[in-house]
Amino acid sequence: MSALPANIPPRCMSEEQACEYVGLTNQNTFQKAVDAGIFCPIPYRDRAGIRKKVFDRKVLDKALDELGGLTNDDDMAKRLLRGSINGRAQRGKAAVSNRAPQH
């Protein structure tokens, strides 16, 4: 049970909460976006010193604003373009390596 009033959302969220917050239903899709640098976790250690991955609500909002074209910052576009180019390059390498040798 949260000590926060219902009208105050938490600032830091777990990966599962962040996935739901940004509207994704698939945890793997969210993880791919994290790996691509679209959604960035912040470093955090709990009281026992255990490293955890948490997501700041405001950072998620900023990333969604960038994705939606609501800001002039084109860093997100560059990351997405780099990710799509890298993805195509990897798929192309796999397609070439899966082909039968030509004689």
PDB file of N, CA and C in Angstrom:
ATOM      1  N   MET A   1       0.852  -1.187   0.000  1.00  0.00           N
ATOM      2  CA  MET A   1       0.000   0.000   0.000  1.00  0.00           C
ATOM      3  C   MET A   1       0.893   1.245   0.000  1.00  0.00           C
ATOM      4  N   SER A   2       0.564   2.188  -0.846  1.00  0.00           N
ATOM      5  CA  SER A   2       1.348   3.405  -0.986  1.00  0.00           C
ATOM      6  C   SER A   2       0.938   4.428   0.070  1.00  0.00           C
ATOM      7  N   ALA A   3       1.944   5.149   0.563  1.00  0.00           N
ATOM      8  CA  ALA A   3       1.675   6.223   1.521  1.00  0.00           C
ATOM      9  C   ALA A   3       1.308   7.517   0.805  1.00  0.00           C
ATOM     10  N   LEU A   4       1.527   7.553  -0.516  1.00  0.00           N
ATOM     11  CA  LEU A   4       1.186   8.745  -1.285  1.00  0.00           C
ATOM     12  C   LEU A   4      -0.326   8.847  -1.495  1.00  0.00           C
ATOM     13  N   PRO A   5      -0.860  10.062  -1.501  1.00  0.00           N
ATOM     14  CA  PRO A   5      -2.270  10.220  -1.871  1.00  0.00           C
ATOM     15  C   PRO A   5      -2.488   9.727  -3.304  1.00  0.00           C
ATOM     16  N   ALA A   6      -3.655   9.265  -3.605  1.00  0.00           N
ATOM     17  CA  ALA A   6      -3.959   8.681  -4.920  1.00  0.00           C
ATOM     18  C   ALA A   6      -3.718   9.655  -6.071  1.00  0.00           C
ATOM     19  N   ASN A   7      -3.833  10.956  -5.825  1.00  0.00           N
ATOM     20  CA  ASN A   7      -3.670  11.938  -6.907  1.00  0.00           C
ATOM     21  C   ASN A   7      -2.211  12.331  -7.149  1.00  0.00           C
ATOM     22  N   ILE A   8      -1.257  11.749  -6.403  1.00  0.00           N
ATOM     23  CA  ILE A   8       0.165  12.045  -6.603  1.00  0.00           C
ATOM     24  C   ILE A   8       0.851  10.773  -7.086  1.00  0.00           C
ATOM     25  N   PRO A   9       1.203  10.743  -8.375  1.00  0.00           N
ATOM     26  CA  PRO A   9       1.885   9.541  -8.876  1.00  0.00           C
ATOM     27  C   PRO A   9       3.323   9.496  -8.370  1.00  0.00           C
ATOM     28  N   PRO A  10       3.871   8.304  -8.211  1.00  0.00           N
ATOM     29  CA  PRO A  10       5.265   8.216  -7.774  1.00  0.00           C
ATOM     30  C   PRO A  10       6.198   8.784  -8.829  1.00  0.00           C
ATOM     31  N   ARG A  11       7.317   9.347  -8.406  1.00  0.00           N
ATOM     32  CA  ARG A  11       8.285   9.913  -9.335  1.00  0.00           C
ATOM     33  C   ARG A  11       9.145   8.821  -9.959  1.00  0.00           C
ATOM     34  N   CYS A  12       9.584   7.850  -9.145  1.00  0.00           N
ATOM     35  CA  CYS A  12      10.404   6.750  -9.641  1.00  0.00           C
ATOM     36  C   CYS A  12       9.574   5.476  -9.691  1.00  0.00           C
ATOM     37  N   MET A  13       9.746   4.742 -10.789  1.00  0.00           N
ATOM     38  CA  MET A  13       8.952   3.549 -11.010  1.00  0.00           C
ATOM     39  C   MET A  13       9.832   2.360 -11.336  1.00  0.00           C
ATOM     40  N   SER A  14       9.311   1.184 -11.044  1.00  0.00           N
ATOM     41  CA  SER A  14       9.985  -0.049 -11.451  1.00  0.00           C
ATOM     42  C   SER A  14       9.844  -0.199 -12.967  1.00  0.00           C
ATOM     43  N   GLU A  15      10.564  -1.164 -13.510  1.00  0.00           N
ATOM     44  CA  GLU A  15      10.468  -1.406 -14.953  1.00  0.00           C
ATOM     45  C   GLU A  15       9.037  -1.776 -15.355  1.00  0.00           C
ATOM     46  N   GLU A  16       8.381  -2.588 -14.553  1.00  0.00           N
ATOM     47  CA  GLU A  16       7.007  -2.996 -14.848  1.00  0.00           C
ATOM     48  C   GLU A  16       6.056  -1.797 -14.816  1.00  0.00           C
ATOM     49  N   GLN A  17       6.221  -0.938 -13.806  1.00  0.00           N
ATOM     50  CA  GLN A  17       5.380   0.252 -13.701  1.00  0.00           C
ATOM     51  C   GLN A  17       5.639   1.209 -14.864  1.00  0.00           C
ATOM     52  N   ALA A  18       6.918   1.382 -15.222  1.00  0.00           N
ATOM     53  CA  ALA A  18       7.271   2.282 -16.330  1.00  0.00           C
ATOM     54  C   ALA A  18       6.705   1.771 -17.642  1.00  0.00           C
ATOM     55  N   CYS A  19       6.763   0.468 -17.848  1.00  0.00           N
ATOM     56  CA  CYS A  19       6.210  -0.144 -19.059  1.00  0.00           C
ATOM     57  C   CYS A  19       4.718   0.183 -19.172  1.00  0.00           C
ATOM     58  N   GLU A  20       4.014   0.018 -18.079  1.00  0.00           N
ATOM     59  CA  GLU A  20       2.579   0.322 -18.063  1.00  0.00           C
ATOM     60  C   GLU A  20       2.338   1.826 -18.237  1.00  0.00           C
ATOM     61  N   TYR A  21       3.162   2.651 -17.597  1.00  0.00           N
ATOM     62  CA  TYR A  21       3.013   4.104 -17.658  1.00  0.00           C
ATOM     63  C   TYR A  21       3.107   4.622 -19.089  1.00  0.00           C
ATOM     64  N   VAL A  22       4.053   4.084 -19.875  1.00  0.00           N
ATOM     65  CA  VAL A  22       4.220   4.572 -21.247  1.00  0.00           C
ATOM     66  C   VAL A  22       3.239   3.917 -22.215  1.00  0.00           C
ATOM     67  N   GLY A  23       2.417   3.001 -21.714  1.00  0.00           N
ATOM     68  CA  GLY A  23       1.358   2.427 -22.537  1.00  0.00           C
ATOM     69  C   GLY A  23       1.753   1.178 -23.306  1.00  0.00           C
ATOM     70  N   LEU A  24       2.837   0.537 -22.906  1.00  0.00           N
ATOM     71  CA  LEU A  24       3.233  -0.705 -23.569  1.00  0.00           C
ATOM     72  C   LEU A  24       2.706  -1.891 -22.774  1.00  0.00           C
ATOM     73  N   THR A  25       2.223  -2.878 -23.473  1.00  0.00           N
ATOM     74  CA  THR A  25       1.692  -4.063 -22.797  1.00  0.00           C
ATOM     75  C   THR A  25       2.706  -5.198 -22.779  1.00  0.00           C
ATOM     76  N   ASN A  26       3.761  -5.078 -23.563  1.00  0.00           N
ATOM     77  CA  ASN A  26       4.755  -6.139 -23.669  1.00  0.00           C
ATOM     78  C   ASN A  26       6.062  -5.679 -23.033  1.00  0.00           C
ATOM     79  N   GLN A  27       6.497  -6.387 -21.997  1.00  0.00           N
ATOM     80  CA  GLN A  27       7.731  -6.049 -21.291  1.00  0.00           C
ATOM     81  C   GLN A  27       8.949  -6.134 -22.219  1.00  0.00           C
ATOM     82  N   ASN A  28       8.936  -7.081 -23.172  1.00  0.00           N
ATOM     83  CA  ASN A  28      10.063  -7.212 -24.103  1.00  0.00           C
ATOM     84  C   ASN A  28      10.180  -5.985 -24.998  1.00  0.00           C
ATOM     85  N   THR A  29       9.060  -5.432 -25.432  1.00  0.00           N
ATOM     86  CA  THR A  29       9.076  -4.230 -26.265  1.00  0.00           C
ATOM     87  C   THR A  29       9.660  -3.066 -25.474  1.00  0.00           C
ATOM     88  N   PHE A  30       9.266  -2.955 -24.216  1.00  0.00           N
ATOM     89  CA  PHE A  30       9.810  -1.892 -23.368  1.00  0.00           C
ATOM     90  C   PHE A  30      11.318  -2.069 -23.209  1.00  0.00           C
ATOM     91  N   GLN A  31      11.772  -3.308 -22.985  1.00  0.00           N
ATOM     92  CA  GLN A  31      13.201  -3.566 -22.815  1.00  0.00           C
ATOM     93  C   GLN A  31      13.981  -3.219 -24.078  1.00  0.00           C
ATOM     94  N   LYS A  32      13.402  -3.466 -25.248  1.00  0.00           N
ATOM     95  CA  LYS A  32      14.056  -3.090 -26.506  1.00  0.00           C
ATOM     96  C   LYS A  32      14.196  -1.570 -26.603  1.00  0.00           C
ATOM     97  N   ALA A  33      13.186  -0.850 -26.146  1.00  0.00           N
ATOM     98  CA  ALA A  33      13.252   0.615 -26.148  1.00  0.00           C
ATOM     99  C   ALA A  33      14.314   1.098 -25.167  1.00  0.00           C
ATOM    100  N   VAL A  34      14.461   0.421 -24.029  1.00  0.00           N
ATOM    101  CA  VAL A  34      15.513   0.757 -23.063  1.00  0.00           C
ATOM    102  C   VAL A  34      16.877   0.492 -23.699  1.00  0.00           C
ATOM    103  N   ASP A  35      17.026  -0.669 -24.333  1.00  0.00           N
ATOM    104  CA  ASP A  35      18.297  -1.026 -24.982  1.00  0.00           C
ATOM    105  C   ASP A  35      18.665  -0.041 -26.088  1.00  0.00           C
ATOM    106  N   ALA A  36      17.656   0.510 -26.771  1.00  0.00           N
ATOM    107  CA  ALA A  36      17.892   1.481 -27.845  1.00  0.00           C
ATOM    108  C   ALA A  36      18.144   2.888 -27.312  1.00  0.00           C
ATOM    109  N   GLY A  37      18.003   3.072 -25.999  1.00  0.00           N
ATOM    110  CA  GLY A  37      18.256   4.381 -25.407  1.00  0.00           C
ATOM    111  C   GLY A  37      17.065   5.311 -25.450  1.00  0.00           C
ATOM    112  N   ILE A  38      15.896   4.788 -25.769  1.00  0.00           N
ATOM    113  CA  ILE A  38      14.700   5.631 -25.823  1.00  0.00           C
ATOM    114  C   ILE A  38      14.208   5.929 -24.412  1.00  0.00           C
ATOM    115  N   PHE A  39      14.103   4.902 -23.588  1.00  0.00           N
ATOM    116  CA  PHE A  39      13.734   5.070 -22.182  1.00  0.00           C
ATOM    117  C   PHE A  39      14.950   4.711 -21.345  1.00  0.00           C
ATOM    118  N   CYS A  40      15.419   5.649 -20.529  1.00  0.00           N
ATOM    119  CA  CYS A  40      16.666   5.458 -19.792  1.00  0.00           C
ATOM    120  C   CYS A  40      16.402   5.318 -18.295  1.00  0.00           C
ATOM    121  N   PRO A  41      16.885   4.233 -17.707  1.00  0.00           N
ATOM    122  CA  PRO A  41      16.761   4.097 -16.254  1.00  0.00           C
ATOM    123  C   PRO A  41      17.768   4.992 -15.547  1.00  0.00           C
ATOM    124  N   ILE A  42      17.502   5.256 -14.283  1.00  0.00           N
ATOM    125  CA  ILE A  42      18.442   6.034 -13.491  1.00  0.00           C
ATOM    126  C   ILE A  42      19.101   5.099 -12.474  1.00  0.00           C
ATOM    127  N   PRO A  43      20.362   5.335 -12.144  1.00  0.00           N
ATOM    128  CA  PRO A  43      21.032   4.463 -11.176  1.00  0.00           C
ATOM    129  C   PRO A  43      20.435   4.657  -9.788  1.00  0.00           C
ATOM    130  N   TYR A  44      20.282   3.553  -9.094  1.00  0.00           N
ATOM    131  CA  TYR A  44      19.665   3.614  -7.772  1.00  0.00           C
ATOM    132  C   TYR A  44      20.141   2.418  -6.955  1.00  0.00           C
ATOM    133  N   ARG A  45      20.423   2.662  -5.708  1.00  0.00           N
ATOM    134  CA  ARG A  45      20.734   1.583  -4.769  1.00  0.00           C
ATOM    135  C   ARG A  45      19.760   1.705  -3.600  1.00  0.00           C
ATOM    136  N   ASP A  46      19.173   0.575  -3.227  1.00  0.00           N
ATOM    137  CA  ASP A  46      18.257   0.627  -2.089  1.00  0.00           C
ATOM    138  C   ASP A  46      19.055   0.706  -0.790  1.00  0.00           C
ATOM    139  N   ARG A  47      18.377   0.693   0.332  1.00  0.00           N
ATOM    140  CA  ARG A  47      19.044   0.867   1.636  1.00  0.00           C
ATOM    141  C   ARG A  47      20.060  -0.237   1.916  1.00  0.00           C
ATOM    142  N   ALA A  48      19.837  -1.413   1.329  1.00  0.00           N
ATOM    143  CA  ALA A  48      20.772  -2.526   1.527  1.00  0.00           C
ATOM    144  C   ALA A  48      21.943  -2.455   0.549  1.00  0.00           C
ATOM    145  N   GLY A  49      21.955  -1.438  -0.334  1.00  0.00           N
ATOM    146  CA  GLY A  49      23.038  -1.278  -1.299  1.00  0.00           C
ATOM    147  C   GLY A  49      22.845  -2.083  -2.577  1.00  0.00           C
ATOM    148  N   ILE A  50      21.669  -2.667  -2.740  1.00  0.00           N
ATOM    149  CA  ILE A  50      21.392  -3.471  -3.926  1.00  0.00           C
ATOM    150  C   ILE A  50      21.027  -2.553  -5.085  1.00  0.00           C
ATOM    151  N   ARG A  51      21.718  -2.768  -6.229  1.00  0.00           N
ATOM    152  CA  ARG A  51      21.447  -1.947  -7.420  1.00  0.00           C
ATOM    153  C   ARG A  51      20.098  -2.322  -8.003  1.00  0.00           C
ATOM    154  N   LYS A  52      19.337  -1.310  -8.330  1.00  0.00           N
ATOM    155  CA  LYS A  52      18.021  -1.512  -8.938  1.00  0.00           C
ATOM    156  C   LYS A  52      17.888  -0.591 -10.136  1.00  0.00           C
ATOM    157  N   LYS A  53      17.016  -0.966 -11.037  1.00  0.00           N
ATOM    158  CA  LYS A  53      16.733  -0.153 -12.207  1.00  0.00           C
ATOM    159  C   LYS A  53      15.410   0.553 -11.954  1.00  0.00           C
ATOM    160  N   VAL A  54      15.451   1.886 -11.890  1.00  0.00           N
ATOM    161  CA  VAL A  54      14.227   2.662 -11.708  1.00  0.00           C
ATOM    162  C   VAL A  54      14.119   3.683 -12.835  1.00  0.00           C
ATOM    163  N   PHE A  55      12.905   4.078 -13.107  1.00  0.00           N
ATOM    164  CA  PHE A  55      12.627   5.016 -14.190  1.00  0.00           C
ATOM    165  C   PHE A  55      11.922   6.233 -13.620  1.00  0.00           C
ATOM    166  N   ASP A  56      12.470   7.406 -13.929  1.00  0.00           N
ATOM    167  CA  ASP A  56      11.905   8.671 -13.477  1.00  0.00           C
ATOM    168  C   ASP A  56      10.732   9.033 -14.382  1.00  0.00           C
ATOM    169  N   ARG A  57       9.613   9.335 -13.774  1.00  0.00           N
ATOM    170  CA  ARG A  57       8.398   9.678 -14.529  1.00  0.00           C
ATOM    171  C   ARG A  57       8.642  10.855 -15.458  1.00  0.00           C
ATOM    172  N   LYS A  58       9.388  11.871 -15.010  1.00  0.00           N
ATOM    173  CA  LYS A  58       9.630  13.047 -15.844  1.00  0.00           C
ATOM    174  C   LYS A  58      10.534  12.723 -17.036  1.00  0.00           C
ATOM    175  N   VAL A  59      11.492  11.812 -16.839  1.00  0.00           N
ATOM    176  CA  VAL A  59      12.350  11.397 -17.949  1.00  0.00           C
ATOM    177  C   VAL A  59      11.528  10.622 -18.976  1.00  0.00           C
ATOM    178  N   LEU A  60      10.615   9.764 -18.503  1.00  0.00           N
ATOM    179  CA  LEU A  60       9.725   9.039 -19.419  1.00  0.00           C
ATOM    180  C   LEU A  60       8.839  10.020 -20.185  1.00  0.00           C
ATOM    181  N   ASP A  61       8.317  11.029 -19.479  1.00  0.00           N
ATOM    182  CA  ASP A  61       7.483  12.041 -20.140  1.00  0.00           C
ATOM    183  C   ASP A  61       8.269  12.767 -21.231  1.00  0.00           C
ATOM    184  N   LYS A  62       9.525  13.118 -20.927  1.00  0.00           N
ATOM    185  CA  LYS A  62      10.358  13.828 -21.906  1.00  0.00           C
ATOM    186  C   LYS A  62      10.592  12.959 -23.140  1.00  0.00           C
ATOM    187  N   ALA A  63      10.879  11.679 -22.925  1.00  0.00           N
ATOM    188  CA  ALA A  63      11.100  10.772 -24.054  1.00  0.00           C
ATOM    189  C   ALA A  63       9.834  10.649 -24.904  1.00  0.00           C
ATOM    190  N   LEU A  64       8.682  10.556 -24.248  1.00  0.00           N
ATOM    191  CA  LEU A  64       7.423  10.471 -24.996  1.00  0.00           C
ATOM    192  C   LEU A  64       7.142  11.769 -25.750  1.00  0.00           C
ATOM    193  N   ASP A  65       7.464  12.916 -25.145  1.00  0.00           N
ATOM    194  CA  ASP A  65       7.299  14.201 -25.832  1.00  0.00           C
ATOM    195  C   ASP A  65       8.174  14.256 -27.085  1.00  0.00           C
ATOM    196  N   GLU A  66       9.416  13.776 -26.961  1.00  0.00           N
ATOM    197  CA  GLU A  66      10.322  13.765 -28.108  1.00  0.00           C
ATOM    198  C   GLU A  66       9.806  12.835 -29.203  1.00  0.00           C
ATOM    199  N   LEU A  67       9.343  11.656 -28.804  1.00  0.00           N
ATOM    200  CA  LEU A  67       8.800  10.706 -29.785  1.00  0.00           C
ATOM    201  C   LEU A  67       7.592  11.282 -30.507  1.00  0.00           C
ATOM    202  N   GLY A  68       6.789  12.039 -29.775  1.00  0.00           N
ATOM    203  CA  GLY A  68       5.583  12.625 -30.347  1.00  0.00           C
ATOM    204  C   GLY A  68       5.816  13.927 -31.091  1.00  0.00           C
ATOM    205  N   GLY A  69       7.068  14.367 -31.146  1.00  0.00           N
ATOM    206  CA  GLY A  69       7.377  15.603 -31.861  1.00  0.00           C
ATOM    207  C   GLY A  69       6.988  16.852 -31.112  1.00  0.00           C
ATOM    208  N   LEU A  70       6.863  16.763 -29.802  1.00  0.00           N
ATOM    209  CA  LEU A  70       6.444  17.912 -29.004  1.00  0.00           C
ATOM    210  C   LEU A  70       7.605  18.777 -28.538  1.00  0.00           C
ATOM    211  N   THR A  71       8.832  18.412 -28.902  1.00  0.00           N
ATOM    212  CA  THR A  71      10.000  19.208 -28.540  1.00  0.00           C
ATOM    213  C   THR A  71      10.843  19.454 -29.784  1.00  0.00           C
ATOM    214  N   ASN A  72      11.756  20.388 -29.681  1.00  0.00           N
ATOM    215  CA  ASN A  72      12.667  20.672 -30.793  1.00  0.00           C
ATOM    216  C   ASN A  72      13.936  19.836 -30.712  1.00  0.00           C
ATOM    217  N   ASP A  73      14.061  19.047 -29.662  1.00  0.00           N
ATOM    218  CA  ASP A  73      15.254  18.227 -29.454  1.00  0.00           C
ATOM    219  C   ASP A  73      15.215  17.031 -30.399  1.00  0.00           C
ATOM    220  N   ASP A  74      16.222  16.916 -31.276  1.00  0.00           N
ATOM    221  CA  ASP A  74      16.187  15.809 -32.218  1.00  0.00           C
ATOM    222  C   ASP A  74      17.118  14.671 -31.810  1.00  0.00           C
ATOM    223  N   ASP A  75      17.560  14.646 -30.537  1.00  0.00           N
ATOM    224  CA  ASP A  75      18.368  13.527 -30.055  1.00  0.00           C
ATOM    225  C   ASP A  75      17.607  12.221 -30.183  1.00  0.00           C
ATOM    226  N   MET A  76      16.315  12.245 -29.877  1.00  0.00           N
ATOM    227  CA  MET A  76      15.511  11.025 -29.965  1.00  0.00           C
ATOM    228  C   MET A  76      15.456  10.535 -31.409  1.00  0.00           C
ATOM    229  N   ALA A  77      15.260  11.448 -32.336  1.00  0.00           N
ATOM    230  CA  ALA A  77      15.215  11.058 -33.751  1.00  0.00           C
ATOM    231  C   ALA A  77      16.529  10.422 -34.174  1.00  0.00           C
ATOM    232  N   LYS A  78      17.641  10.983 -33.695  1.00  0.00           N
ATOM    233  CA  LYS A  78      18.949  10.415 -34.020  1.00  0.00           C
ATOM    234  C   LYS A  78      19.096   9.016 -33.446  1.00  0.00           C
ATOM    235  N   ARG A  79      18.645   8.818 -32.191  1.00  0.00           N
ATOM    236  CA  ARG A  79      18.741   7.488 -31.579  1.00  0.00           C
ATOM    237  C   ARG A  79      17.868   6.495 -32.321  1.00  0.00           C
ATOM    238  N   LEU A  80      16.659   6.927 -32.697  1.00  0.00           N
ATOM    239  CA  LEU A  80      15.763   6.026 -33.430  1.00  0.00           C
ATOM    240  C   LEU A  80      16.341   5.671 -34.788  1.00  0.00           C
ATOM    241  N   LEU A  81      16.887   6.673 -35.489  1.00  0.00           N
ATOM    242  CA  LEU A  81      17.471   6.429 -36.797  1.00  0.00           C
ATOM    243  C   LEU A  81      18.666   5.488 -36.669  1.00  0.00           C
ATOM    244  N   ARG A  82      19.509   5.733 -35.684  1.00  0.00           N
ATOM    245  CA  ARG A  82      20.671   4.874 -35.474  1.00  0.00           C
ATOM    246  C   ARG A  82      20.208   3.448 -35.170  1.00  0.00           C
ATOM    247  N   GLY A  83      19.167   3.306 -34.360  1.00  0.00           N
ATOM    248  CA  GLY A  83      18.635   1.983 -34.037  1.00  0.00           C
ATOM    249  C   GLY A  83      18.062   1.282 -35.247  1.00  0.00           C
ATOM    250  N   SER A  84      17.342   2.021 -36.108  1.00  0.00           N
ATOM    251  CA  SER A  84      16.747   1.383 -37.278  1.00  0.00           C
ATOM    252  C   SER A  84      17.808   1.021 -38.294  1.00  0.00           C
ATOM    253  N   ILE A  85      18.851   1.841 -38.417  1.00  0.00           N
ATOM    254  CA  ILE A  85      19.938   1.521 -39.336  1.00  0.00           C
ATOM    255  C   ILE A  85      20.692   0.302 -38.819  1.00  0.00           C
ATOM    256  N   ASN A  86      21.001   0.287 -37.519  1.00  0.00           N
ATOM    257  CA  ASN A  86      21.693  -0.862 -36.950  1.00  0.00           C
ATOM    258  C   ASN A  86      20.854  -2.121 -37.085  1.00  0.00           C
ATOM    259  N   GLY A  87      19.560  -2.002 -36.870  1.00  0.00           N
ATOM    260  CA  GLY A  87      18.672  -3.162 -37.009  1.00  0.00           C
ATOM    261  C   GLY A  87      18.664  -3.688 -38.426  1.00  0.00           C
ATOM    262  N   ARG A  88      18.598  -2.778 -39.415  1.00  0.00           N
ATOM    263  CA  ARG A  88      18.623  -3.210 -40.819  1.00  0.00           C
ATOM    264  C   ARG A  88      19.946  -3.840 -41.176  1.00  0.00           C
ATOM    265  N   ALA A  89      21.027  -3.280 -40.660  1.00  0.00           N
ATOM    266  CA  ALA A  89      22.350  -3.833 -40.955  1.00  0.00           C
ATOM    267  C   ALA A  89      22.472  -5.239 -40.376  1.00  0.00           C
ATOM    268  N   GLN A  90      21.982  -5.432 -39.157  1.00  0.00           N
ATOM    269  CA  GLN A  90      22.048  -6.755 -38.549  1.00  0.00           C
ATOM    270  C   GLN A  90      21.186  -7.758 -39.313  1.00  0.00           C
ATOM    271  N   ARG A  91      19.990  -7.330 -39.731  1.00  0.00           N
ATOM    272  CA  ARG A  91      19.117  -8.237 -40.504  1.00  0.00           C
ATOM    273  C   ARG A  91      19.764  -8.571 -41.833  1.00  0.00           C
ATOM    274  N   GLY A  92      20.427  -7.583 -42.451  1.00  0.00           N
ATOM    275  CA  GLY A  92      21.097  -7.816 -43.724  1.00  0.00           C
ATOM    276  C   GLY A  92      22.237  -8.799 -43.588  1.00  0.00           C
ATOM    277  N   LYS A  93      23.029  -8.684 -42.511  1.00  0.00           N
ATOM    278  CA  LYS A  93      24.126  -9.619 -42.271  1.00  0.00           C
ATOM    279  C   LYS A  93      23.594 -11.021 -42.060  1.00  0.00           C
ATOM    280  N   ALA A  94      22.488 -11.129 -41.315  1.00  0.00           N
ATOM    281  CA  ALA A  94      21.912 -12.445 -41.060  1.00  0.00           C
ATOM    282  C   ALA A  94      21.406 -13.067 -42.349  1.00  0.00           C
ATOM    283  N   ALA A  95      20.785 -12.257 -43.216  1.00  0.00           N
ATOM    284  CA  ALA A  95      20.261 -12.772 -44.474  1.00  0.00           C
ATOM    285  C   ALA A  95      21.391 -13.269 -45.361  1.00  0.00           C
ATOM    286  N   VAL A  96      22.492 -12.532 -45.384  1.00  0.00           N
ATOM    287  CA  VAL A  96      23.635 -12.931 -46.202  1.00  0.00           C
ATOM    288  C   VAL A  96      24.247 -14.211 -45.663  1.00  0.00           C
ATOM    289  N   SER A  97      24.384 -14.316 -44.334  1.00  0.00           N
ATOM    290  CA  SER A  97      25.025 -15.494 -43.759  1.00  0.00           C
ATOM    291  C   SER A  97      24.152 -16.739 -43.861  1.00  0.00           C
ATOM    292  N   ASN A  98      22.818 -16.557 -44.027  1.00  0.00           N
ATOM    293  CA  ASN A  98      21.909 -17.690 -44.143  1.00  0.00           C
ATOM    294  C   ASN A  98      21.774 -18.198 -45.573  1.00  0.00           C
ATOM    295  N   ARG A  99      22.311 -17.474 -46.520  1.00  0.00           N
ATOM    296  CA  ARG A  99      22.196 -17.897 -47.910  1.00  0.00           C
ATOM    297  C   ARG A  99      23.100 -19.093 -48.192  1.00  0.00           C
ATOM    298  N   ALA A 100      22.659 -19.896 -49.133  1.00  0.00           N
ATOM    299  CA  ALA A 100      23.480 -21.032 -49.568  1.00  0.00           C
ATOM    300  C   ALA A 100      24.651 -20.493 -50.361  1.00  0.00           C
ATOM    301  N   PRO A 101      25.819 -21.111 -50.249  1.00  0.00           N
ATOM    302  CA  PRO A 101      26.972 -20.642 -51.018  1.00  0.00           C
ATOM    303  C   PRO A 101      26.706 -20.718 -52.516  1.00  0.00           C
ATOM    304  N   GLN A 102      27.147 -19.699 -53.212  1.00  0.00           N
ATOM    305  CA  GLN A 102      26.958 -19.666 -54.668  1.00  0.00           C
ATOM    306  C   GLN A 102      28.243 -20.089 -55.330  1.00  0.00           C
ATOM    307  N   HIS A 103      28.126 -20.979 -56.308  1.00  0.00           N
ATOM    308  CA  HIS A 103      29.314 -21.482 -57.021  1.00  0.00           C
ATOM    309  C   HIS A 103      29.295 -21.052 -58.446  1.00  0.00           C
TER     310      HIS A 103
END
